[in-house]
Short mmCIF file of N, CA and C in Angstrom, two decimals:
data_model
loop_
_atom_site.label_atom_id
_atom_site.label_comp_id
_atom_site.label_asym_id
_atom_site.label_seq_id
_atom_site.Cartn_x
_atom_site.Cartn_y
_atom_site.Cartn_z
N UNK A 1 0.85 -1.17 0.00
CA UNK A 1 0.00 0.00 0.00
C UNK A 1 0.90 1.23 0.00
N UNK A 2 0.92 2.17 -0.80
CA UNK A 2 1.34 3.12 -1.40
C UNK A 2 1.10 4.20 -0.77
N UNK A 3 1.66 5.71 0.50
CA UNK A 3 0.88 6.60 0.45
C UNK A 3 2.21 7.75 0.42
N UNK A 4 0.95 8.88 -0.30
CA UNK A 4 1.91 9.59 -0.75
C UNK A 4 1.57 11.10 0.10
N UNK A 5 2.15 11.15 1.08
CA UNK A 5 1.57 12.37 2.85
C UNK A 5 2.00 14.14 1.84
N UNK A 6 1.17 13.93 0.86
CA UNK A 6 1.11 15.48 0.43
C UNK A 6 -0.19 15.67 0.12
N UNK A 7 -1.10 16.92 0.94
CA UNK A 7 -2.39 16.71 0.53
C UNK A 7 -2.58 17.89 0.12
N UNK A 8 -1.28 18.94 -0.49
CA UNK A 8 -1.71 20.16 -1.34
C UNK A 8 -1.97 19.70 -2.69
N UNK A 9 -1.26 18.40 -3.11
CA UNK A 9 -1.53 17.77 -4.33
C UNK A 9 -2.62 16.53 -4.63
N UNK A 10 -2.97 16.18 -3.16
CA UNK A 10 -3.65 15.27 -3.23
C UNK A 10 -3.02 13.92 -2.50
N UNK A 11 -3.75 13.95 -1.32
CA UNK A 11 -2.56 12.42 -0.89
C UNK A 11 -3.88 11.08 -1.46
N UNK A 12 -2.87 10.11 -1.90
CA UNK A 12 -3.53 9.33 -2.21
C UNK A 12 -3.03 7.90 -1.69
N UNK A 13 -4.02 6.96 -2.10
CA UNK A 13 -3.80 5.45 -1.83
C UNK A 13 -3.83 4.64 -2.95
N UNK A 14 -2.86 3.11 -2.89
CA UNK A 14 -3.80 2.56 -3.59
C UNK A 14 -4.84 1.94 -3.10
N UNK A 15 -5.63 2.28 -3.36
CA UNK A 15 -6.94 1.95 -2.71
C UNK A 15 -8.17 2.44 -3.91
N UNK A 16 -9.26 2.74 -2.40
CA UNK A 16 -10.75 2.74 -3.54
C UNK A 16 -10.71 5.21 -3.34
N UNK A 17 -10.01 5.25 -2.16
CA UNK A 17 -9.98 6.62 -1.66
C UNK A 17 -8.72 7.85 -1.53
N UNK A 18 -9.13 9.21 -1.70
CA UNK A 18 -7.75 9.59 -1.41
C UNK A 18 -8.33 11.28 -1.14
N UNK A 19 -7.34 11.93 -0.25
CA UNK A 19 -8.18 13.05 0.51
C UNK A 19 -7.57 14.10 -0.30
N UNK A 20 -8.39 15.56 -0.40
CA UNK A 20 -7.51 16.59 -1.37
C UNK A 20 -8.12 17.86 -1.23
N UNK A 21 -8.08 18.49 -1.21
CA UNK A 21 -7.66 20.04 -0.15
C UNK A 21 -9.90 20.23 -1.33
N UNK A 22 -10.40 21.29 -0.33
CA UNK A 22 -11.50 21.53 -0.53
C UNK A 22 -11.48 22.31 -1.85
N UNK A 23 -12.21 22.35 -2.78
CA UNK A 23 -12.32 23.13 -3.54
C UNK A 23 -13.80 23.70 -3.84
N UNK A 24 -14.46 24.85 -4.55
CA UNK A 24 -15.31 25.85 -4.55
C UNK A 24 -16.37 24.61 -5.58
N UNK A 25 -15.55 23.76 -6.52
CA UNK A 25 -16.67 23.18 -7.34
C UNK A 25 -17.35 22.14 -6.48
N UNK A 26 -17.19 22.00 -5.22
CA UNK A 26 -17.05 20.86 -4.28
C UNK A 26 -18.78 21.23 -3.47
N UNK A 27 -19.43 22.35 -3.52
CA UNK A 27 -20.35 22.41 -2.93
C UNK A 27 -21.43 21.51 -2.90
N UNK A 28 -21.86 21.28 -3.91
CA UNK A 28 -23.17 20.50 -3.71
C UNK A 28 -22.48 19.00 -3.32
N UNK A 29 -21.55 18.54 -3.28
CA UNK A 29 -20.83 17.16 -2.81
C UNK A 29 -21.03 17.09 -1.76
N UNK A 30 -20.23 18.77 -0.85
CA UNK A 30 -20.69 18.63 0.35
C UNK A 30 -21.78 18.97 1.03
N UNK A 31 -22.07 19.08 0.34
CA UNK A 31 -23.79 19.50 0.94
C UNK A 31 -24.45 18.45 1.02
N UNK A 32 -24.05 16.96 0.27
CA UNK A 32 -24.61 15.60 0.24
C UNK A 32 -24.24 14.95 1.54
N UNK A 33 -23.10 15.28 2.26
CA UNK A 33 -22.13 15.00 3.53
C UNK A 33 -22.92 15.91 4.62
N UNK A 34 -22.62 16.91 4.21
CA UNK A 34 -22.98 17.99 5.41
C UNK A 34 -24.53 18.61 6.22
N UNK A 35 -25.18 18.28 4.35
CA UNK A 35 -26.53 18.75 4.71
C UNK A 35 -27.37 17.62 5.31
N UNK A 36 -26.60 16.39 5.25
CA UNK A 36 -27.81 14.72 6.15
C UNK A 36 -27.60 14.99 7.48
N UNK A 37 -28.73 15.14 8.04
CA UNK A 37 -28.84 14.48 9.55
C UNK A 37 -28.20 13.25 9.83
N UNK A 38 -28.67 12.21 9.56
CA UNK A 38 -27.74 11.04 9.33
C UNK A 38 -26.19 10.94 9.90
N UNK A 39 -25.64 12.12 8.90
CA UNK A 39 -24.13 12.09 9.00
C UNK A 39 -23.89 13.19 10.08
N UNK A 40 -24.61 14.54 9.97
CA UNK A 40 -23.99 14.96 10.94
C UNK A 40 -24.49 14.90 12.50
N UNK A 41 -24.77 13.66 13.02
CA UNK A 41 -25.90 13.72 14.25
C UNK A 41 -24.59 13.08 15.24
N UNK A 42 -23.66 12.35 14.71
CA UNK A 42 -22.62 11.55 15.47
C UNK A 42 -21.61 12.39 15.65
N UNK A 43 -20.78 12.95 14.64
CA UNK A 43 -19.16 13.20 15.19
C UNK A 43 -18.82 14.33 16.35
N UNK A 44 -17.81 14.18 16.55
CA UNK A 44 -17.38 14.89 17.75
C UNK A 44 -16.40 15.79 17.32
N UNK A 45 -16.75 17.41 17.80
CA UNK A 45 -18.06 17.93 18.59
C UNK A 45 -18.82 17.95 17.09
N UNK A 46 -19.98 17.73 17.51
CA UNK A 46 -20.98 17.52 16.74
C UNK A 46 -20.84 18.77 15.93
N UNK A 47 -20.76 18.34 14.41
CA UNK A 47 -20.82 18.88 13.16
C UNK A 47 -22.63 19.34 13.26
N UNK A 48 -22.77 20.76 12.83
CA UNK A 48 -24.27 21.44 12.70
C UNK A 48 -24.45 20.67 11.41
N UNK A 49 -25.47 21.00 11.31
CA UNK A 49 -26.14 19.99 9.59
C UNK A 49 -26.36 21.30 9.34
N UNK A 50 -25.58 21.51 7.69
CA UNK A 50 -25.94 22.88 7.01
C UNK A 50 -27.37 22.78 6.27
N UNK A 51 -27.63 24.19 6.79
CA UNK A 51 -29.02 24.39 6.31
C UNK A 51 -28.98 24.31 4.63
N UNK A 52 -28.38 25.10 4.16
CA UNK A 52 -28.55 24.94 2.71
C UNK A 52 -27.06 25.35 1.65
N UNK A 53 -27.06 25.19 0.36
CA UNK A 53 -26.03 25.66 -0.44
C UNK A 53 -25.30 26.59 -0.59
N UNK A 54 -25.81 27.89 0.04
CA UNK A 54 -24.74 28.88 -0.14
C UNK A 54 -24.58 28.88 1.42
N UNK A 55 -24.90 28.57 2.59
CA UNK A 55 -24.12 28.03 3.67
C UNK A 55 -23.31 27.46 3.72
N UNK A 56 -23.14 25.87 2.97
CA UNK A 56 -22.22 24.83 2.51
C UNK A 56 -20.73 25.54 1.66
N UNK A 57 -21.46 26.55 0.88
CA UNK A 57 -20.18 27.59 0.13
C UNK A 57 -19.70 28.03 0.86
N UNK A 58 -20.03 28.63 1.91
CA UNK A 58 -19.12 29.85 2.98
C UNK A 58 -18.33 29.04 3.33
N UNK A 59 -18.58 27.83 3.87
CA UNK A 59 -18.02 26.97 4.68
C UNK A 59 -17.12 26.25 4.03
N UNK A 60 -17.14 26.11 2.64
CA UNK A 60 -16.46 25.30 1.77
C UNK A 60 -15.29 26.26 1.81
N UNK A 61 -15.25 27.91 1.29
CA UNK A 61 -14.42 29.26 0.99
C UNK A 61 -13.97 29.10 2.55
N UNK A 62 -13.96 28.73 3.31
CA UNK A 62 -13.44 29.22 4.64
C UNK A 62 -12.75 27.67 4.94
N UNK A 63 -12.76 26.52 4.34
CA UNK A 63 -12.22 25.68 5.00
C UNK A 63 -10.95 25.69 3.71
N UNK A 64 -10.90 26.31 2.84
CA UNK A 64 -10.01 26.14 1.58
C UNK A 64 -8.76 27.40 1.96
N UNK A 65 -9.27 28.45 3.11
CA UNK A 65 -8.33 29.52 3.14
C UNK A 65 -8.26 29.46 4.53
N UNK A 66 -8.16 28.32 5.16
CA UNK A 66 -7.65 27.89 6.91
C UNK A 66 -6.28 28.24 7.12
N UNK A 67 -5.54 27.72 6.12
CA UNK A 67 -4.33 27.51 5.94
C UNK A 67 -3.22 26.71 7.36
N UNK A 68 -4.34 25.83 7.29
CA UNK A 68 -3.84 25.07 8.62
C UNK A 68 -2.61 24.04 8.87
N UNK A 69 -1.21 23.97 9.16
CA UNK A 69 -0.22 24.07 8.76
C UNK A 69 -0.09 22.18 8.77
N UNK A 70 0.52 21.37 8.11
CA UNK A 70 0.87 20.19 8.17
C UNK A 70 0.78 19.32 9.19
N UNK A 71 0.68 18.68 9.87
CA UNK A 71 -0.15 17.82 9.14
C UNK A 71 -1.61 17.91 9.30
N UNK A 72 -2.13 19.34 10.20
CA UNK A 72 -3.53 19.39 10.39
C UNK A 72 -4.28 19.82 8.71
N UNK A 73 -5.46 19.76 9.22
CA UNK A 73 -6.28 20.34 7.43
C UNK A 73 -7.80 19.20 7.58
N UNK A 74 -8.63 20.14 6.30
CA UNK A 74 -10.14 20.04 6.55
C UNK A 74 -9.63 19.31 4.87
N UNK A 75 -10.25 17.83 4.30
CA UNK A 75 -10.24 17.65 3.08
C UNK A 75 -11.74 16.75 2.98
N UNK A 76 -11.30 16.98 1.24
CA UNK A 76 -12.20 15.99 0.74
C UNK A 76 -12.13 14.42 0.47
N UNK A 77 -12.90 13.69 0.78
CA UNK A 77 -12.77 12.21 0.38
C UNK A 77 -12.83 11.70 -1.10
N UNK A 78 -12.61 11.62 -2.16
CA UNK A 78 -12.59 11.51 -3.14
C UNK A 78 -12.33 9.43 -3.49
N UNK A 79 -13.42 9.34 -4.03
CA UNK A 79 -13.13 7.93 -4.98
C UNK A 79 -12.01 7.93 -5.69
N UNK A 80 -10.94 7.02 -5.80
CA UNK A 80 -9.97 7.45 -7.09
C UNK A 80 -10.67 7.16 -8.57
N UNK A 81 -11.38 6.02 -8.30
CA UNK A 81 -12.00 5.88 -9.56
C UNK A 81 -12.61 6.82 -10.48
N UNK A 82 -13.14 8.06 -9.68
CA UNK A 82 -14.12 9.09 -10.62
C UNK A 82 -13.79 9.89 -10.06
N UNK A 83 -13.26 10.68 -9.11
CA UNK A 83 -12.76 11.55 -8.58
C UNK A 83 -14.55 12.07 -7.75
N UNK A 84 -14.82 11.63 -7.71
CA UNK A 84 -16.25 11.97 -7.00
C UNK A 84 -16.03 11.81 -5.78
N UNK A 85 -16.77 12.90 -4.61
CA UNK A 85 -16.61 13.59 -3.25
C UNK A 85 -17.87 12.52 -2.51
N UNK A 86 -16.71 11.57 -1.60
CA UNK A 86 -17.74 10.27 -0.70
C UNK A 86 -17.79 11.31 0.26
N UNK A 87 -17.43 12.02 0.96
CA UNK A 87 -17.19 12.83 2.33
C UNK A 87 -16.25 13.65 2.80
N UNK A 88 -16.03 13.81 4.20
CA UNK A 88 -14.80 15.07 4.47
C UNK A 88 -14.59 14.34 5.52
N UNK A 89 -12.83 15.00 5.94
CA UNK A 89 -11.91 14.13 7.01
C UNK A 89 -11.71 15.48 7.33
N UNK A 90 -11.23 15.57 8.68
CA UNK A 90 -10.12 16.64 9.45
C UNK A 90 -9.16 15.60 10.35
N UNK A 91 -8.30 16.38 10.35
CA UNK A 91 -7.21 16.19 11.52
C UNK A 91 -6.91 17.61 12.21
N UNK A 92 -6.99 17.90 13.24
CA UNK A 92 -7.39 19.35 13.63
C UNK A 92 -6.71 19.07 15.05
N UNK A 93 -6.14 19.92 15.76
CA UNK A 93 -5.18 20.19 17.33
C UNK A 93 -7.16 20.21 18.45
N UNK A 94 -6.99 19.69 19.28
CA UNK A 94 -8.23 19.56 20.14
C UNK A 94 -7.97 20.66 20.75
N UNK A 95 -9.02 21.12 21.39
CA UNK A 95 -8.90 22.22 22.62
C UNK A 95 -9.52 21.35 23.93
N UNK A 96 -9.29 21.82 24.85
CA UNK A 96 -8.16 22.97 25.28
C UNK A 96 -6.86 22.78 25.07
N UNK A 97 -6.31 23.64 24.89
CA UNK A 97 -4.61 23.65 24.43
C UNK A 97 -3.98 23.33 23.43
N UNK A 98 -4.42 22.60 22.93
CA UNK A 98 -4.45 22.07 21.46
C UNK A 98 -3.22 20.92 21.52
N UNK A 99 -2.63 20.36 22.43
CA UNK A 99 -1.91 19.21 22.70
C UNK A 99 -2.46 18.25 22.44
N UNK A 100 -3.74 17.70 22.40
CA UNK A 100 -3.85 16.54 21.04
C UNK A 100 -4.49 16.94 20.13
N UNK A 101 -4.38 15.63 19.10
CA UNK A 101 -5.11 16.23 17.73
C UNK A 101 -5.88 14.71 17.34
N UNK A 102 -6.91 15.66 17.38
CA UNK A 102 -8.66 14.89 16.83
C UNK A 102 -8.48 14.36 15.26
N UNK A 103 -9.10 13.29 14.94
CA UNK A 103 -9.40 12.72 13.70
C UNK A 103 -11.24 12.56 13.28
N UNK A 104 -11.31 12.59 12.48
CA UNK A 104 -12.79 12.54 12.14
C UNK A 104 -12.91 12.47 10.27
N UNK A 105 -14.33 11.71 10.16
CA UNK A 105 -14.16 11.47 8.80
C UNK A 105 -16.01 11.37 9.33
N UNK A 106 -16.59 12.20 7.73
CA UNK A 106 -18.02 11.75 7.79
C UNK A 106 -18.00 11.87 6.03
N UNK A 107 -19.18 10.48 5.89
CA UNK A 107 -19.33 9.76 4.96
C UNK A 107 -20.69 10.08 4.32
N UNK A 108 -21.01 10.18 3.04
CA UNK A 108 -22.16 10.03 2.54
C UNK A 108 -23.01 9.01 3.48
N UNK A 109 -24.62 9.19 3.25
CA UNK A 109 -25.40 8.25 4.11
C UNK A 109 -25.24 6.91 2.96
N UNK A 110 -25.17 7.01 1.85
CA UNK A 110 -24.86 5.69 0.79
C UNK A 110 -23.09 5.57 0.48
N UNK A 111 -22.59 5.59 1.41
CA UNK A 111 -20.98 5.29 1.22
C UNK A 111 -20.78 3.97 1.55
N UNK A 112 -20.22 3.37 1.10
CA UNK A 112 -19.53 1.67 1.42
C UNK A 112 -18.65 2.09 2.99
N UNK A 113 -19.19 0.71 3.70
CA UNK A 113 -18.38 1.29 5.34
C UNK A 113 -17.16 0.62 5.24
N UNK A 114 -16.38 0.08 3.72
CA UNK A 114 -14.82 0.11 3.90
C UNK A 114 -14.39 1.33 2.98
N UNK A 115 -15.31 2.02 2.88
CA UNK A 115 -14.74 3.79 2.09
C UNK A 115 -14.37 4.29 4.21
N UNK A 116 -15.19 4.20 4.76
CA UNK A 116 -14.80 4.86 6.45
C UNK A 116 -13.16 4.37 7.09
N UNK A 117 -13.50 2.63 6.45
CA UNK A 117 -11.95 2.37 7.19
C UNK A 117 -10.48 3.30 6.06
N UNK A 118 -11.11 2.84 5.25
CA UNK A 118 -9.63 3.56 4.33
C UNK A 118 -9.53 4.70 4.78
N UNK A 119 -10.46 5.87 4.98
CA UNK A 119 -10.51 7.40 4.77
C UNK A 119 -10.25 7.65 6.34
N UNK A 120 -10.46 6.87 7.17
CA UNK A 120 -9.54 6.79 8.52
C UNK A 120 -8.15 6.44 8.60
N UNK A 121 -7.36 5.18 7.69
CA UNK A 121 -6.13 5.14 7.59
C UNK A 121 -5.96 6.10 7.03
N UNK A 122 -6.42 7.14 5.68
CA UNK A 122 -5.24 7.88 5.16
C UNK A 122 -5.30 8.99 6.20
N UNK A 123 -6.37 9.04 7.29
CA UNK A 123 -6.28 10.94 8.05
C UNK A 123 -5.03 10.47 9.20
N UNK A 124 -5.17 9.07 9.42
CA UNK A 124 -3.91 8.52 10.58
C UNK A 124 -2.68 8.25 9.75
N UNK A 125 -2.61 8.55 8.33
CA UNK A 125 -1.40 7.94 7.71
C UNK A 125 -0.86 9.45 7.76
N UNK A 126 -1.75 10.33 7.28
CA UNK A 126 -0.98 12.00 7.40
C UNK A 126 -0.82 12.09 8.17
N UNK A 127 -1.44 11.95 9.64
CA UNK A 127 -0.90 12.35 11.20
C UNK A 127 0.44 12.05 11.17
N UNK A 128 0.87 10.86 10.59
CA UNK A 128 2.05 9.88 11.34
C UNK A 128 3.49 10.21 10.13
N UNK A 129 3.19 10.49 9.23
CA UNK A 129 3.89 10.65 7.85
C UNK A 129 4.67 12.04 8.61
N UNK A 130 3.61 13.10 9.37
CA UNK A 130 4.22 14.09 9.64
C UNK A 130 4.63 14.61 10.57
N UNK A 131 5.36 13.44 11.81
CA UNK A 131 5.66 13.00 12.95
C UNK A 131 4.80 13.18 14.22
N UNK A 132 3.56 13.23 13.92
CA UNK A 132 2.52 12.92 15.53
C UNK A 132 2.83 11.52 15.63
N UNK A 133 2.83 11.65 17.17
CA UNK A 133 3.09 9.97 17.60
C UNK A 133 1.40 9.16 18.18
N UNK A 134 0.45 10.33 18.07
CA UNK A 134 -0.84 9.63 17.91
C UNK A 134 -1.88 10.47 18.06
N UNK A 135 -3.19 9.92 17.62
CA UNK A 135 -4.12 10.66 17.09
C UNK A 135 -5.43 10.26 17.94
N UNK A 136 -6.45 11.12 18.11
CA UNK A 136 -7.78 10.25 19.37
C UNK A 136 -8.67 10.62 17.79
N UNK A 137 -9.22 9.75 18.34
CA UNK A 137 -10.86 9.97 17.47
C UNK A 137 -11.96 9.89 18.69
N UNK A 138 -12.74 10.72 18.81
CA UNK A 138 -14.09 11.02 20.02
C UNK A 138 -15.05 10.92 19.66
N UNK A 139 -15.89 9.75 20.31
CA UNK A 139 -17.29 9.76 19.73
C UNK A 139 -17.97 9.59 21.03
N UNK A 140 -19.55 10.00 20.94
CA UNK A 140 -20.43 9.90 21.80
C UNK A 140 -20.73 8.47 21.84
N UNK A 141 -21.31 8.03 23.40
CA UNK A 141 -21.57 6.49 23.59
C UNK A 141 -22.36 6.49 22.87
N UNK A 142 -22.16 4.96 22.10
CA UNK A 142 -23.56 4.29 21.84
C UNK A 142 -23.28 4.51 20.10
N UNK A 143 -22.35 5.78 19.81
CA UNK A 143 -21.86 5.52 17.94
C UNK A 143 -21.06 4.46 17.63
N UNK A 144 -21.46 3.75 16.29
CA UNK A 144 -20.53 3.22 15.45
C UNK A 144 -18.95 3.00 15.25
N UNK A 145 -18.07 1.87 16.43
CA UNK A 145 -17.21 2.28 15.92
C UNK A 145 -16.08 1.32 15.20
N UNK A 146 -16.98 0.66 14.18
CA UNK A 146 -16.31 -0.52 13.73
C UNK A 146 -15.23 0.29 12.72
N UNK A 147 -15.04 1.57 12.29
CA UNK A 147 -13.98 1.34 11.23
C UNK A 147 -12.79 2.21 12.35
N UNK A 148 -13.17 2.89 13.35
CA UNK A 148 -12.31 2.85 14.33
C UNK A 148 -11.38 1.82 14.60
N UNK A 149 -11.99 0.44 15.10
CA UNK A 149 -11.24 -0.46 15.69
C UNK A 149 -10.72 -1.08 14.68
N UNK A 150 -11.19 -0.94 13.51
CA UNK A 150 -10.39 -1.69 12.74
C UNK A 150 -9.01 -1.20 12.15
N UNK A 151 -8.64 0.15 12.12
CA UNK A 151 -7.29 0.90 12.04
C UNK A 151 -6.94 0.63 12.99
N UNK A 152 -7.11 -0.52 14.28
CA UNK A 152 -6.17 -0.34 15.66
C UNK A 152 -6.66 1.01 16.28
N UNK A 153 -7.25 1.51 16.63
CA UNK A 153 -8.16 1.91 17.52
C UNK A 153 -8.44 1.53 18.93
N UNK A 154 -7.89 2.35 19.84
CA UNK A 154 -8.30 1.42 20.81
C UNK A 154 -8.84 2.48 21.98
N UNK A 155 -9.84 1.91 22.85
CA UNK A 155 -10.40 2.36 23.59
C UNK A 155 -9.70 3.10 24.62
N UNK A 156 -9.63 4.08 25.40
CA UNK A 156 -8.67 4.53 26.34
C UNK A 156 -9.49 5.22 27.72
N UNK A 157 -10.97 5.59 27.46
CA UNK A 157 -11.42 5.84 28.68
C UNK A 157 -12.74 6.89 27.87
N UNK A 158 -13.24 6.91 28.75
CA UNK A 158 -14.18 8.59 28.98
C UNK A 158 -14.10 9.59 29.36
N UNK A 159 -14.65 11.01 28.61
CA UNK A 159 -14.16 12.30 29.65
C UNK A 159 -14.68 13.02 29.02
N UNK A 160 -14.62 14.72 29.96
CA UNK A 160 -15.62 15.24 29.35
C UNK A 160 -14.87 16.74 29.23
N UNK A 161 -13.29 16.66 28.80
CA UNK A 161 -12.14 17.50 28.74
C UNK A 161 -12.15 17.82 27.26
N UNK A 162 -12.87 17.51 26.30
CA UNK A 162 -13.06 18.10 25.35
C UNK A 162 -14.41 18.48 24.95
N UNK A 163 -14.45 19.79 24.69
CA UNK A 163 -15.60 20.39 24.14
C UNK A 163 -17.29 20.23 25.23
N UNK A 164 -17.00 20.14 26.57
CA UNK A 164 -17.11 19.83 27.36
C UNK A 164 -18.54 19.14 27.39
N UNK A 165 -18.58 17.83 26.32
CA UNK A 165 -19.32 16.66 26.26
C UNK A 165 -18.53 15.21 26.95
N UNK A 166 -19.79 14.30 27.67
CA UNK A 166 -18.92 12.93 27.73
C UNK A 166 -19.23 12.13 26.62
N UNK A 167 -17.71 12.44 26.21
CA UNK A 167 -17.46 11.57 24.88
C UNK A 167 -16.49 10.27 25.36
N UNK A 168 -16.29 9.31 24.20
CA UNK A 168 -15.50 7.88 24.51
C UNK A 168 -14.49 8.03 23.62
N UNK A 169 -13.40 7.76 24.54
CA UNK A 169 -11.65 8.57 23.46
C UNK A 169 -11.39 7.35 23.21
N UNK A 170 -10.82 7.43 21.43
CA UNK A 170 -9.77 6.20 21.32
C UNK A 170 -8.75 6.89 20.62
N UNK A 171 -7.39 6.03 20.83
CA UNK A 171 -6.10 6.52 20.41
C UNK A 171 -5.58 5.59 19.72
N UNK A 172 -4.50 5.87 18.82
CA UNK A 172 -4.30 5.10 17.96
C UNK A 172 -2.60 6.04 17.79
N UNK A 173 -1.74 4.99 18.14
CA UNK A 173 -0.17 5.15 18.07
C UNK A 173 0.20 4.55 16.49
N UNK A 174 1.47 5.26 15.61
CA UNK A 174 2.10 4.71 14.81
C UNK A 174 2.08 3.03 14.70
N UNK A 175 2.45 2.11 15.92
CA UNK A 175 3.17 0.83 15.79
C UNK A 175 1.31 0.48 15.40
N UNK A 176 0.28 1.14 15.92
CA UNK A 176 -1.12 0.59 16.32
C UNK A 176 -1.69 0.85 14.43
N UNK A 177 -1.22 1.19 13.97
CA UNK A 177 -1.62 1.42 12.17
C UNK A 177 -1.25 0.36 11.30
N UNK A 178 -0.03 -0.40 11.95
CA UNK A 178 0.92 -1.31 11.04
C UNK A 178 -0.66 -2.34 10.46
N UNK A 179 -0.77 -2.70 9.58
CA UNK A 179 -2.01 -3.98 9.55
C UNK A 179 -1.09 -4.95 8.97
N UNK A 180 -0.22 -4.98 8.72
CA UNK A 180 0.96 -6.20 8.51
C UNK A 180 1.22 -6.64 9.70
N UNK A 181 1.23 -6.17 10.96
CA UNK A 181 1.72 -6.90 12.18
C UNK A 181 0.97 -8.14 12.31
N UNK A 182 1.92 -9.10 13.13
CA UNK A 182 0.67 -10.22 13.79
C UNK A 182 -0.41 -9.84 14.53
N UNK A 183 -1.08 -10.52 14.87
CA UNK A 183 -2.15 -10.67 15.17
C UNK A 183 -1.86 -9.80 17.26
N UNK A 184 -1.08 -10.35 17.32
CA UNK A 184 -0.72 -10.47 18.47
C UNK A 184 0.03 -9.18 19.30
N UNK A 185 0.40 -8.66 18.38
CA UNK A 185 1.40 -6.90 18.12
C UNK A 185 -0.02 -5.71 18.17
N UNK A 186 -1.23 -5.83 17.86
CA UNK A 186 -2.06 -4.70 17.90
C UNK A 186 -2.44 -4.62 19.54
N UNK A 187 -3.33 -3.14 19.38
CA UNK A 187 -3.60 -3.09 20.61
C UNK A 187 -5.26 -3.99 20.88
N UNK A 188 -5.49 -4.09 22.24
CA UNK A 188 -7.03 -5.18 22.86
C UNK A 188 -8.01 -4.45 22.11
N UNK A 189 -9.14 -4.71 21.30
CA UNK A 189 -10.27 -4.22 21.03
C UNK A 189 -11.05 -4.18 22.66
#
């Protein structure tokens, strides 16, 4: 598996996915992501569901001129096959303090749920490509978190030190990404 940790050009996989900086023709894509209840009712801190298209634009023009420095950034999920927009990933510094950094990926409500696991390895492959030694992903009890655990994901506790919801943290270290390791080398689901 091939990745290439530049996402001003487009980082890609070989795979079915590959993430690439927002662009203005990108609105109504995300508005397919952004505007479902569906998608935005789970992530952490909970993504608002945009009301409509030229909301989705502001937001599109403002996540394209963040200029948020390596390895953080707001992208698009892109099929390689058609270049068509499955969803959006961030990797973003958490508050308070910004000493860790959050992962998140939301998916069309008709996305394949191994488009979630890939588009989670490539937001943990940029973390790690650009020396973070690990990344949390936060979700509220009771969400989905099979493509979590399946990047090695692992559970680490509850708390309510971010965004001051009780959310359920998992972390995920460099050695915890390898999927070539044995069986025996990942961390406990």
């Amino acid at each position: 598996m091939t990745i290439t940790p530049d996402v001003r050009s487009g980082l890609t996989l070989s795979g079915a996915v590959g993430l690439t900086p927002w662009r203005a023709a990108d609105v109504d894509d995300a508005f397919a992501v952004y505007g479902a209840a569906a998608v935005t009712s789970w992530p952490c801190p909970q993504v608002a569901r945009v009301a409509d298209l030229a909301a989705m634009r502001v937001l599109v023009e403002q996540w394209g001129r963040e200029g948020l420095g390596a390895p953080h950034g707001r992208w698009a999920v892109r099929r390689l096959d058609d270049g068509g927009v499955v969803g959006g990933a961030t990797l973003l510094p958490l508050p308070p303090g910004d000493e860790d950094t959050g992962m998140t990926w939301q998916l069309r409500p008709d996305a394949d749920a191994q488009l979630a696991e890939e588009t989670a390895f490539l937001v943990a492959s940029q973390a790690f490509a650009h020396g973070l030694d690990e990344v949390f992903a936060l979700v509220r009890p009771g969400a989905d978190t099979t493509a979590i655990r399946r990047n090695g994901m692992y559970w680490v506790g509850e708390t309510s030190k971010y965004f001051g919801l009780d959310l359920q943290v998992y972390r995920l270290r460099v050695a915890d990404l390898d999927r070539a390791a044995p069986e025996g080398h990942h961390p406990p689901s």
